[in-house]
């Protein structure tokens, strides 16, 4: 049985009270008493007949006016024609739009994924009716997931404008974060509405890593996802780009053992649909000026899904930007399925001079026939060439002689440092200065090694002792070994190392056991560590530490007299100095706290969540440029084959339980399926009531004119009213 219900009962009651107004006016209207006069008595019979007709017309007019007010009251109160006894819960639709880097890709139809999602979301939004209690919320799934319109609101115009403004970003999708926002901001235990999630994810990049962790959304009634394309399509992506050298200097390094390539980049690329051979081109540019630095042709063979290329750059191509570092951008020239993963940026410091401090004992005559370690280090660094300047520091008075503006500090006589000297070294290390320590050639005392874990916690795991070799042994024939720090600090000499290391002999070394915060950097031929280093990235801002288990003295080794020594010290010094000056390279969407204001070198202001690639510089309170920040697209999964719909559904269903899942692409109307109004909420008759009120208003106008004419005509015919 059909019934009536009202959405705004308060307005309806107020309207019903207004019906009394025309009734009161009718009742309080002044009554006219006619005065008889001689000629009037012959017209009394005709007058009475007309009077009854006028009274009837006035009653009809009164009823018409009451009906007009009743219709307006019902329309304002939102009368609904339907079964008022049935469930009348509204619907809450949570739009989860995938604006990750995958949404920039093209679908089979040629439409961009983000455009498809926007269009379908707006179509679905138009099926909602706020007069029935329907609401909408909006969450964007690019990492980190963000609520653009939460909690759910009946202001659908606001949600519409937010959907229309969504653009693709360079970050990976964050399903966990999006679903957590639904649970914490949308599903309210006191809310009686049905809650449906419209998960509009792009087809590419689905892996087991994308599936949400064990997460239960207690009040989610159903989910709706769009249909991923099933046919593979070709897409290229730049996965990584790293400089060949950690630091570039403006001048010769006097290093004949290294190659003539002063700088360059190593680029890793990938592609999907590797069934055919293809060609592509990669371009290097200076993004600050737009100048082309290099253009290289690439040939992809059938079945080849990844490629590693090295591109050299000359010193005249390196231009320092704000902050003292150079920026190089690699771009794939041809447009493909997803253009947002076709670029990547890297940076490296450019220095006109490196300042190194060397702490040694210069007044000790215990080694009259030996060349001091400081002379070997000074000669190897090429201090006389003007690229590296060296400050020689007496160990016994080092606390008063160390310049805090040094780029790195070598401690070759640690046994001679006083307590104040160690305190000074500690303070410099805490502020980020790189420290290199060696065994002390002038003393066999190892008491100084007890200070190393105070200098950097977790550097050593066991007590240090001296071991002699008879006969002498050599170095390990390989530099890159699992679990070592060599790929970090000595990557630039990786190819030359086996040849250069073959002539080095070791007669004595410290037995080093790296602690939990250190890695092996060099090993001897018995695969025992002879140099360890802390990890380069430090959360507390302290500098890296490298500890050699050798003294650069003939009683310990002949390393200092071999070509490897020059290459080793140059590469190590470059890397250590670059750790504190290289730009911070991040991936879009990483949850990284940067406690400084970012100023974009190219383009507009930095995005608050760092979801988009860009080149930035940290600025201090005075606006001076400090460390650079480079944000690159997250292209890890952009070249994966598209995922079938049932696989994407399974990834979600495994964690979200037995929910109704429907394919958005198969719905003829977005009001169908799980979003159908299963509860008979009825149909609003507000517009009908307004129409009836308009018709009655016209009728009232006509009747009022007619009644006025009859009243005047009657009064003129019957006499004067008193």
XYZ file of C-alpha atoms in Angstrom:
722
model
C 0.000 0.000 0.000
C 1.339 3.383 -1.016
C 1.791 5.921 1.747
C 3.193 9.351 2.368
C 6.324 10.273 4.256
C 7.977 13.588 4.844
C 11.662 14.481 4.740
C 11.352 17.801 6.648
C 8.476 17.463 9.105
C 9.240 20.771 10.844
C 8.718 22.770 7.666
C 5.513 20.860 6.951
C 4.071 21.648 10.399
C 4.936 25.328 10.011
C 3.157 25.345 6.641
C 0.056 23.691 8.077
C -0.156 26.372 10.746
C -0.135 28.992 8.009
C -3.419 27.533 6.649
C -5.216 29.308 9.489
C -4.292 32.713 8.110
C -6.911 32.936 5.295
C -9.531 31.396 7.624
C -8.937 34.068 10.265
C -9.052 36.796 7.648
C -12.384 35.451 6.398
C -13.903 35.241 9.866
C -12.714 38.646 11.013
C -13.796 40.425 7.877
C -16.228 43.285 8.690
C -19.907 42.491 8.035
C -21.903 45.114 6.074
C -25.527 45.806 7.197
C -27.682 47.315 4.423
C -30.162 50.187 5.230
C -33.580 49.789 3.723
C -35.077 52.585 1.651
C -38.284 52.823 -0.290
C -37.300 51.529 -3.701
C -35.114 48.731 -2.350
C -37.979 46.563 -1.105
C -38.891 45.594 -4.665
C -35.352 44.180 -5.229
C -34.926 42.170 -1.984
C -35.853 38.851 -3.588
C -33.301 39.242 -6.390
C -30.680 40.431 -3.898
C -31.049 37.318 -1.755
C -30.477 35.064 -4.772
C -27.275 36.977 -5.725
C -26.048 37.041 -2.148
C -26.124 33.261 -1.862
C -24.064 32.959 -5.052
C -21.472 35.473 -3.798
C -21.170 33.626 -0.484
C -20.584 30.345 -2.304
C -17.872 31.946 -4.454
C -16.187 33.374 -1.348
C -16.148 29.936 0.290
C -14.580 28.462 -2.844
C -11.999 31.267 -2.793
C -11.223 30.531 0.867
C -10.766 26.824 0.164
C -8.550 27.598 -2.825
C -6.251 29.782 -0.753
C -6.039 27.164 1.977
C -5.192 24.541 -0.649
C -2.433 26.767 -2.060
C -0.827 27.042 1.364
C -1.201 23.287 1.932
C 0.529 22.506 -1.378
C 3.388 24.898 -0.657
C 3.792 23.436 2.850
C 3.907 19.897 1.449
C 6.448 20.867 -1.209
C 8.719 22.671 1.259
C 8.414 19.777 3.706
C 9.423 17.347 0.893
C 6.489 14.967 0.876
C 7.503 11.579 -0.510
C 5.057 9.204 -2.151
C 5.917 5.667 -1.122
C 5.790 3.142 1.646
C 6.702 5.035 4.745
C 6.919 1.885 6.786
C 9.882 0.396 4.819
C 13.641 0.971 5.356
C 14.543 4.442 4.145
C 18.285 4.428 4.726
C 20.383 6.657 2.531
C 23.451 5.545 0.604
C 27.024 6.643 1.244
C 29.275 6.246 -1.794
C 33.025 6.445 -1.133
C 34.883 7.235 -4.344
C 38.446 5.864 -4.236
C 40.100 7.227 -7.364
C 43.482 5.874 -8.412
C 45.444 8.979 -9.358
C 48.762 7.133 -9.054
C 51.350 7.048 -11.821
C 49.408 4.162 -13.402
C 46.421 6.448 -14.040
C 48.427 8.371 -16.648
C 48.428 5.300 -18.895
C 46.131 4.799 -21.862
C 43.361 2.204 -21.929
C 42.490 0.077 -24.939
C 39.885 2.655 -25.945
C 42.604 5.330 -26.181
C 41.211 7.183 -23.172
C 43.577 8.049 -20.342
C 42.823 6.035 -17.208
C 42.405 9.092 -14.972
C 39.959 10.628 -17.463
C 37.956 7.402 -17.516
C 37.828 7.331 -13.720
C 36.707 10.953 -13.485
C 33.978 10.448 -16.074
C 32.597 7.291 -14.475
C 32.734 8.788 -10.994
C 30.753 11.852 -12.117
C 28.164 9.604 -13.762
C 27.767 7.663 -10.543
C 27.610 10.854 -8.507
C 24.645 12.052 -10.580
C 22.602 9.020 -9.458
C 22.714 10.167 -5.827
C 19.852 12.155 -4.297
C 20.671 14.166 -1.164
C 16.914 14.496 -0.445
C 16.916 10.750 0.237
C 19.888 10.993 2.587
C 22.515 10.027 -0.002
C 26.049 11.239 0.668
C 29.444 11.001 -1.020
C 33.100 11.012 0.026
C 36.287 11.193 -2.038
C 39.671 9.553 -1.434
C 42.620 9.702 -3.830
C 44.764 6.558 -3.735
C 48.161 7.924 -4.824
C 50.671 7.413 -2.032
C 50.161 8.654 0.541
C 46.388 8.145 0.226
C 44.519 11.343 0.995
C 40.929 12.203 1.864
C 39.933 15.008 -0.510
C 36.336 15.062 0.741
C 35.905 13.319 4.085
C 33.831 12.695 6.085
C 30.960 11.903 3.722
C 28.796 14.891 2.860
C 25.471 15.623 1.177
C 27.084 18.621 -0.535
C 27.490 16.755 -3.812
C 28.583 19.903 -5.642
C 31.713 20.013 -3.480
C 32.512 16.371 -4.249
C 31.893 16.992 -7.952
C 34.354 19.882 -8.085
C 36.997 17.829 -6.258
C 36.591 14.919 -8.680
C 36.892 17.220 -11.681
C 40.185 18.632 -10.364
C 41.948 15.258 -9.840
C 45.053 14.740 -11.991
C 47.519 11.867 -12.295
C 50.574 11.975 -10.005
C 53.990 10.257 -10.058
C 53.443 8.144 -6.922
C 52.526 4.467 -6.538
C 49.002 3.542 -5.416
C 48.407 3.187 -1.674
C 45.536 0.741 -1.224
C 46.191 0.182 2.472
C 46.062 3.895 3.156
C 42.868 4.395 1.134
C 40.999 1.575 2.850
C 42.208 2.717 6.258
C 40.730 6.148 5.553
C 37.376 4.480 4.818
C 37.481 2.624 8.115
C 38.563 5.559 10.264
C 36.680 8.441 8.624
C 33.630 7.011 6.841
C 32.239 4.015 8.731
C 30.517 5.397 11.808
C 28.724 2.945 14.088
C 25.881 5.452 14.569
C 25.392 5.867 10.804
C 22.411 3.924 9.445
C 23.187 4.430 5.738
C 24.487 1.702 3.463
C 28.144 2.255 2.546
C 29.517 1.319 -0.858
C 33.095 1.834 -2.044
C 33.666 2.682 -5.694
C 37.284 1.549 -6.155
C 38.385 2.942 -9.494
C 41.865 1.524 -9.954
C 44.004 1.655 -13.080
C 44.723 -1.698 -14.762
C 48.530 -1.674 -14.726
C 50.996 -2.284 -11.923
C 49.035 -4.854 -9.888
C 51.259 -7.125 -7.787
C 50.911 -9.002 -4.534
C 52.496 -5.946 -2.906
C 49.410 -3.949 -3.915
C 47.012 -6.139 -1.992
C 45.909 -4.600 1.299
C 47.138 -6.072 4.539
C 44.699 -7.738 6.893
C 42.153 -4.952 7.205
C 38.516 -5.337 8.164
C 36.127 -2.586 7.173
C 33.212 -3.353 9.445
C 30.436 -1.441 7.666
C 31.393 -1.650 4.017
C 28.426 -3.214 2.193
C 29.901 -3.630 -1.293
C 32.714 -2.600 -3.613
C 32.683 -1.675 -7.273
C 35.821 -1.678 -9.426
C 36.438 -0.739 -13.033
C 37.523 -3.309 -15.592
C 41.280 -3.463 -16.304
C 42.298 -4.007 -19.898
C 43.490 -7.542 -20.576
C 45.668 -7.109 -23.661
C 49.385 -6.298 -23.185
C 50.601 -2.947 -24.444
C 54.122 -1.632 -24.902
C 55.423 0.807 -22.323
C 58.967 2.005 -21.577
C 60.103 3.259 -18.175
C 63.293 4.640 -16.619
C 63.775 2.681 -13.400
C 66.927 4.329 -12.032
C 69.707 6.763 -12.893
C 72.905 7.159 -10.891
C 76.059 9.223 -11.474
C 79.227 7.309 -12.285
C 81.150 9.529 -9.900
C 79.660 10.778 -6.627
C 81.285 14.199 -7.005
C 82.620 16.305 -9.870
C 85.562 18.667 -9.526
C 86.394 21.529 -11.835
C 89.922 20.526 -12.748
C 92.233 17.559 -13.215
C 92.500 15.025 -10.428
C 95.986 13.940 -11.538
C 94.695 10.381 -11.462
C 96.141 8.384 -14.356
C 94.820 5.066 -13.038
C 91.215 6.125 -13.544
C 89.476 6.351 -16.906
C 89.311 9.672 -18.718
C 85.544 9.932 -18.128
C 85.173 12.674 -15.562
C 81.437 12.184 -15.135
C 78.474 10.305 -16.547
C 75.324 8.459 -15.600
C 74.252 4.824 -15.523
C 70.583 4.382 -16.485
C 68.384 1.320 -16.000
C 65.359 0.974 -18.290
C 62.528 -1.544 -18.592
C 59.658 -2.225 -20.952
C 56.458 -4.249 -21.080
C 55.339 -6.451 -23.960
C 58.869 -7.458 -24.983
C 57.654 -9.801 -27.704
C 59.102 -7.716 -30.562
C 62.282 -5.792 -31.270
C 62.010 -2.037 -30.903
C 64.059 1.139 -31.020
C 63.966 4.025 -28.604
C 65.962 7.169 -27.890
C 67.065 8.583 -24.560
C 68.007 12.218 -24.093
C 70.003 13.893 -21.312
C 69.233 17.524 -20.586
C 70.039 20.222 -18.075
C 66.513 20.966 -16.737
C 67.508 24.346 -15.341
C 68.470 25.649 -18.799
C 66.766 23.194 -21.145
C 70.059 22.423 -22.949
C 70.517 19.005 -24.528
C 73.577 17.206 -23.147
C 73.345 13.915 -25.027
C 71.064 11.873 -27.307
C 71.530 8.122 -27.642
C 69.784 5.488 -29.769
C 68.753 2.264 -28.027
C 68.015 -1.077 -29.679
C 65.719 -3.553 -27.895
C 65.815 -7.183 -28.986
C 62.791 -9.470 -28.889
C 62.422 -10.869 -25.366
C 64.550 -8.116 -23.796
C 62.609 -6.447 -21.000
C 65.415 -4.473 -19.314
C 68.506 -2.570 -20.392
C 71.419 -0.840 -18.637
C 73.128 2.023 -20.481
C 76.024 4.296 -19.558
C 76.295 7.809 -20.979
C 79.402 9.952 -20.519
C 79.358 13.676 -19.808
C 82.189 16.147 -20.139
C 83.196 18.635 -17.411
C 82.024 21.581 -19.513
C 78.480 20.147 -19.496
C 78.193 20.242 -15.707
C 76.627 23.529 -14.593
C 76.165 24.223 -10.912
C 72.672 25.148 -9.811
C 71.603 26.821 -6.592
C 73.217 24.923 -3.722
C 76.397 23.983 -5.612
C 75.210 20.808 -7.373
C 74.444 19.855 -10.951
C 71.182 18.349 -12.193
C 70.831 15.964 -15.140
C 67.491 14.714 -16.454
C 67.046 11.622 -18.622
C 63.981 11.434 -20.874
C 62.680 8.918 -23.355
C 62.000 10.891 -26.517
C 59.084 8.845 -27.890
C 55.688 9.016 -26.228
C 54.353 5.630 -25.178
C 51.565 4.141 -23.074
C 52.458 6.114 -19.931
C 54.492 9.334 -20.339
C 54.965 9.949 -16.592
C 57.531 7.157 -16.173
C 59.678 8.383 -19.082
C 61.811 10.830 -17.079
C 64.245 10.652 -14.194
C 66.561 13.155 -12.541
C 69.826 12.813 -10.667
C 72.298 15.259 -9.175
C 75.828 15.435 -7.831
C 77.960 18.088 -6.145
C 80.373 20.188 -8.163
C 83.347 21.502 -6.266
C 86.162 23.740 -7.394
C 88.204 22.535 -4.399
C 88.039 19.869 -1.681
C 89.572 20.658 1.712
C 90.949 17.690 3.648
C 92.563 17.640 7.093
C 95.297 15.069 7.924
C 96.115 14.350 11.574
C 99.571 12.786 12.140
C 102.582 13.101 14.419
C 105.322 15.262 12.963
C 107.635 15.566 16.005
C 107.987 11.831 16.687
C 111.407 10.406 15.616
C 110.510 6.765 16.274
C 110.449 6.091 12.479
C 113.546 7.898 11.122
C 113.814 5.734 7.993
C 110.129 5.650 7.070
C 108.019 8.015 5.031
C 105.205 9.245 7.227
C 101.692 8.134 6.372
C 100.608 11.765 6.025
C 103.083 12.291 3.180
C 101.730 9.261 1.328
C 98.138 10.496 1.722
C 99.039 14.037 0.720
C 100.843 12.834 -2.394
C 98.058 10.434 -3.366
C 95.376 13.115 -3.099
C 97.345 15.307 -5.480
C 97.310 18.267 -3.117
C 99.782 20.202 -5.233
C 97.414 20.251 -8.221
C 95.011 22.738 -6.621
C 91.933 20.484 -6.662
C 92.421 19.180 -3.111
C 93.906 21.391 -0.434
C 95.339 19.696 2.645
C 95.675 20.977 6.201
C 98.400 19.103 8.117
C 97.489 18.855 11.820
C 99.747 17.763 14.707
C 97.913 15.000 16.594
C 98.959 16.142 20.073
C 97.379 19.598 19.652
C 94.651 18.657 17.187
C 91.833 20.010 19.369
C 93.063 23.555 18.693
C 94.038 23.111 15.043
C 91.144 21.375 13.273
C 89.268 23.733 10.954
C 85.505 23.008 11.210
C 85.056 24.000 7.542
C 87.047 20.967 6.324
C 85.251 18.602 3.953
C 86.834 15.427 5.389
C 89.300 14.439 8.106
C 91.986 11.693 7.968
C 93.285 10.512 11.377
C 96.546 8.618 10.799
C 97.888 8.762 14.382
C 94.842 7.984 16.583
C 97.002 6.785 19.514
C 98.448 10.299 19.882
C 95.124 12.126 20.182
C 94.382 13.547 23.621
C 91.013 13.358 25.349
C 90.252 16.871 24.166
C 91.279 15.867 20.660
C 88.832 12.968 20.664
C 86.098 15.239 21.992
C 86.777 17.631 19.117
C 86.619 14.791 16.587
C 83.351 13.625 18.138
C 81.753 17.057 17.777
C 82.831 17.320 14.131
C 81.509 13.837 13.392
C 78.173 14.714 15.000
C 77.803 17.718 12.691
C 78.309 15.568 9.571
C 82.052 15.633 8.846
C 83.351 12.380 7.267
C 86.139 10.716 9.296
C 88.773 8.247 7.999
C 90.878 6.417 10.617
C 93.861 4.082 10.143
C 96.040 2.013 12.423
C 98.806 4.035 14.094
C 102.201 3.283 12.533
C 104.028 4.960 15.415
C 102.402 3.019 18.253
C 101.186 -0.527 18.820
C 98.842 0.622 21.575
C 95.212 -0.168 20.799
C 93.585 1.796 23.617
C 92.284 4.279 21.075
C 90.093 1.570 19.523
C 87.970 1.611 22.679
C 86.788 5.077 21.675
C 85.481 3.988 18.290
C 82.104 2.743 19.489
C 81.737 5.985 21.440
C 82.471 7.857 18.235
C 79.923 5.814 16.283
C 77.782 3.276 18.092
C 77.837 -0.180 16.546
C 81.014 0.321 14.506
C 82.899 -2.641 16.040
C 81.536 -5.865 17.461
C 84.643 -7.310 19.155
C 87.892 -6.112 20.725
C 90.523 -5.191 18.149
C 93.905 -6.946 18.008
C 96.927 -6.970 15.683
C 97.634 -9.892 13.345
C 100.903 -10.383 11.427
C 101.203 -12.345 8.197
C 104.231 -14.416 7.257
C 104.587 -14.589 4.398
C 102.608 -11.505 3.365
C 99.167 -11.987 1.838
C 97.296 -9.999 -0.792
C 93.971 -8.296 -1.187
C 90.753 -9.936 -2.263
C 90.538 -10.186 -6.033
C 87.022 -8.807 -6.135
C 85.587 -5.582 -4.779
C 81.860 -6.284 -4.978
C 80.862 -8.895 -2.423
C 77.490 -9.440 -0.790
C 77.192 -7.544 2.482
C 80.055 -5.126 1.811
C 80.054 -1.344 1.592
C 82.329 -1.296 -1.454
C 79.488 -0.732 -3.978
C 78.563 2.380 -2.006
C 81.951 3.945 -1.421
C 84.163 2.514 -4.182
C 81.814 1.961 -7.137
C 83.929 4.225 -9.342
C 86.937 1.863 -9.285
C 85.019 -1.400 -9.470
C 86.294 -2.281 -12.944
C 89.921 -1.288 -12.294
C 90.126 -2.858 -8.840
C 91.060 -6.495 -9.723
C 94.011 -5.329 -11.828
C 95.206 -2.702 -9.343
C 94.774 -4.912 -6.249
C 96.848 -7.794 -7.617
C 100.180 -6.155 -6.721
C 99.354 -5.170 -3.106
C 100.859 -7.117 -0.180
C 99.853 -7.052 3.504
C 102.300 -7.831 6.335
C 100.200 -6.759 9.293
C 96.619 -5.635 9.995
C 94.094 -5.113 12.732
C 91.510 -7.835 13.195
C 88.203 -6.026 12.576
C 84.765 -7.415 13.268
C 82.131 -4.971 11.997
C 79.307 -4.122 14.366
C 75.581 -3.879 13.568
C 75.924 -0.392 12.073
C 78.943 -1.081 9.855
C 79.767 -3.004 6.712
C 82.956 -4.469 5.254
C 84.545 -2.249 2.616
C 87.808 -4.104 1.774
C 88.956 -7.681 2.440
C 92.239 -9.515 2.229
C 92.831 -12.658 0.192
C 91.620 -14.762 3.153
C 88.279 -12.897 2.959
C 88.882 -11.152 6.283
C 87.925 -7.455 6.613
C 90.741 -4.919 6.482
C 88.492 -1.857 6.134
C 84.973 -1.241 7.427
C 82.606 1.703 7.083
C 79.383 2.946 8.604
C 76.341 3.197 6.409
C 76.253 6.480 4.491
C 72.681 7.435 5.412
C 72.436 8.575 9.020
C 69.188 9.635 10.670
C 70.926 11.781 13.298
C 72.931 13.885 10.818
C 76.327 12.475 11.799
C 78.994 11.891 9.174
C 80.227 8.551 7.823
C 83.252 6.787 9.333
C 85.766 4.573 7.516
C 88.237 2.498 9.554
C 91.285 0.931 7.878
C 92.885 -1.999 9.717
C 96.160 -0.922 8.127
C 98.731 1.763 8.788
C 100.065 3.350 5.623
C 103.598 2.221 6.487
C 106.013 -0.319 4.975
C 105.892 -2.451 8.145
C 102.159 -2.971 7.551
C 101.626 -2.907 3.785
C 102.954 -1.629 0.473
C 99.493 -0.362 -0.530
C 100.597 3.256 -0.278
C 103.273 2.666 -2.913
C 100.900 1.037 -5.414
C 98.622 2.660 -8.035
C 95.571 1.341 -6.200
C 96.299 3.740 -3.331
C 95.742 6.824 -5.509
C 92.513 5.502 -7.032
C 91.281 4.274 -3.649
C 91.827 7.559 -1.782
C 90.384 9.700 -4.564
C 87.221 7.633 -4.915
C 86.783 7.353 -1.154
C 87.323 11.079 -0.606
C 84.887 11.989 -3.364
C 82.226 9.666 -2.006
C 82.594 10.747 1.599
C 82.409 14.428 0.746
C 79.458 13.877 -1.557
C 77.465 12.220 1.249
C 76.964 15.539 2.992
C 76.519 17.614 -0.161
C 74.701 15.456 -2.719
C 71.024 16.251 -3.215
C 68.525 14.042 -1.463
C 66.968 11.753 -4.080
C 63.471 10.539 -3.196
C 60.697 8.629 -4.890
C 57.342 10.348 -5.293
C 54.968 9.465 -2.473
C 57.649 8.408 0.015
C 56.741 9.139 3.621
C 59.727 11.354 4.373
C 59.733 14.206 6.842
C 61.710 17.139 5.470
C 62.088 19.707 8.199
C 62.779 22.591 5.866
C 60.975 24.717 3.345
C 61.273 23.484 -0.219
C 61.607 25.878 -3.119
C 61.095 24.455 -6.583
C 63.899 25.260 -8.979
C 61.746 24.433 -11.990
C 57.974 25.041 -12.004
C 55.653 25.869 -9.131
C 55.593 25.227 -5.406
C 56.268 21.837 -3.862
C 53.279 19.530 -3.418
C 52.504 19.039 0.271
C 52.626 15.233 0.016
C 55.492 15.170 -2.527
C 53.392 13.058 -4.901
C 54.857 14.631 -8.044
C 58.355 14.609 -9.482
C 60.324 17.823 -9.240
C 63.627 19.526 -8.537
C 63.698 21.405 -5.247
C 66.179 23.039 -2.928
C 65.922 23.319 0.827
C 66.053 26.924 1.967
C 66.811 28.294 5.393
C 65.054 31.113 7.225
C 66.997 33.689 5.202
C 66.035 32.073 1.890
C 69.521 30.729 1.160
C 69.666 27.490 -0.836
C 70.964 24.506 1.070
C 70.701 20.812 0.134
C 68.875 19.827 -3.033
C 65.879 17.491 -3.077
C 65.133 15.518 -6.245
C 61.838 13.623 -6.468
C 61.519 10.986 -9.187
C 58.498 9.055 -10.485
C 57.793 5.691 -8.863
C 58.149 3.521 -11.960
C 58.719 0.168 -10.235
C 55.524 -1.453 -11.533
C 54.562 0.593 -14.582
C 55.945 -1.952 -17.042
C 54.155 -4.958 -15.562
C 51.570 -6.650 -17.746
C 47.966 -5.540 -17.090
C 46.040 -7.561 -14.534
C 42.863 -9.476 -15.305
C 39.761 -8.267 -13.484
C 39.303 -11.447 -11.479
C 42.890 -11.224 -10.203
C 42.379 -7.665 -8.982
C 39.132 -8.725 -7.323
C 40.884 -11.633 -5.634
C 43.625 -9.369 -4.255
C 40.941 -7.287 -2.558
C 38.628 -10.105 -1.510
C 41.416 -11.993 0.279
C 41.732 -9.196 2.810
C 38.306 -7.565 2.812
C 36.143 -10.642 3.292
C 33.055 -11.774 1.421
C 31.920 -8.497 -0.109
C 29.756 -7.962 -3.160
C 32.093 -7.001 -6.000
C 30.776 -5.711 -9.309
C 32.507 -4.574 -12.459
C 31.850 -0.918 -13.163
C 32.468 -1.401 -16.887
C 29.609 -3.915 -17.255
C 26.897 -1.653 -15.837
C 24.595 -0.104 -18.442
C 23.543 2.412 -15.840
C 25.456 3.326 -12.747
C 22.170 3.168 -10.848
C 22.127 -0.598 -11.504
C 23.728 -3.387 -9.516
C 24.854 -2.920 -5.938
C 23.977 0.769 -6.082
C 20.320 0.153 -6.994
C 17.895 1.696 -4.536
C 16.725 -1.610 -3.053
C 14.849 0.184 -0.264
C 11.524 1.673 -1.457
C 12.279 5.224 -0.487
C 9.422 6.507 -2.665
C 9.250 9.395 -5.035
C 9.322 13.040 -4.077
C 6.152 14.925 -5.074
C 7.478 18.369 -4.211
C 7.523 19.558 -7.827
C 3.974 18.248 -8.359
C 2.755 20.141 -5.304
C 4.424 23.333 -6.483
C 2.698 22.874 -9.858
C -0.706 22.382 -8.229
C -0.117 25.469 -6.071
C 0.628 27.472 -9.231
C -2.585 26.310 -10.928
C -4.609 27.069 -7.807
C -3.007 30.474 -7.611
C -4.195 31.286 -11.123
C -7.690 30.012 -10.236
C -7.668 32.124 -7.070
C -6.785 35.206 -9.094
C -9.704 34.646 -11.490
C -12.192 33.942 -8.686
C -11.032 36.974 -6.730
C -11.634 39.265 -9.695
C -15.079 37.746 -10.270
C -16.075 38.029 -6.617
C -14.918 41.653 -6.473
C -17.044 42.475 -9.527
C -20.137 40.816 -8.056
C -19.645 42.518 -4.688
C -19.395 45.973 -6.273
C -22.326 45.337 -8.610
C -24.505 44.071 -5.742
C -23.646 46.994 -3.517
C -24.561 49.450 -6.240
C -27.853 47.731 -6.859
C -29.086 47.346 -3.299
C -28.131 50.494 -1.489
C -25.505 52.202 0.579
C -23.699 50.212 3.271
C -23.454 51.704 6.725
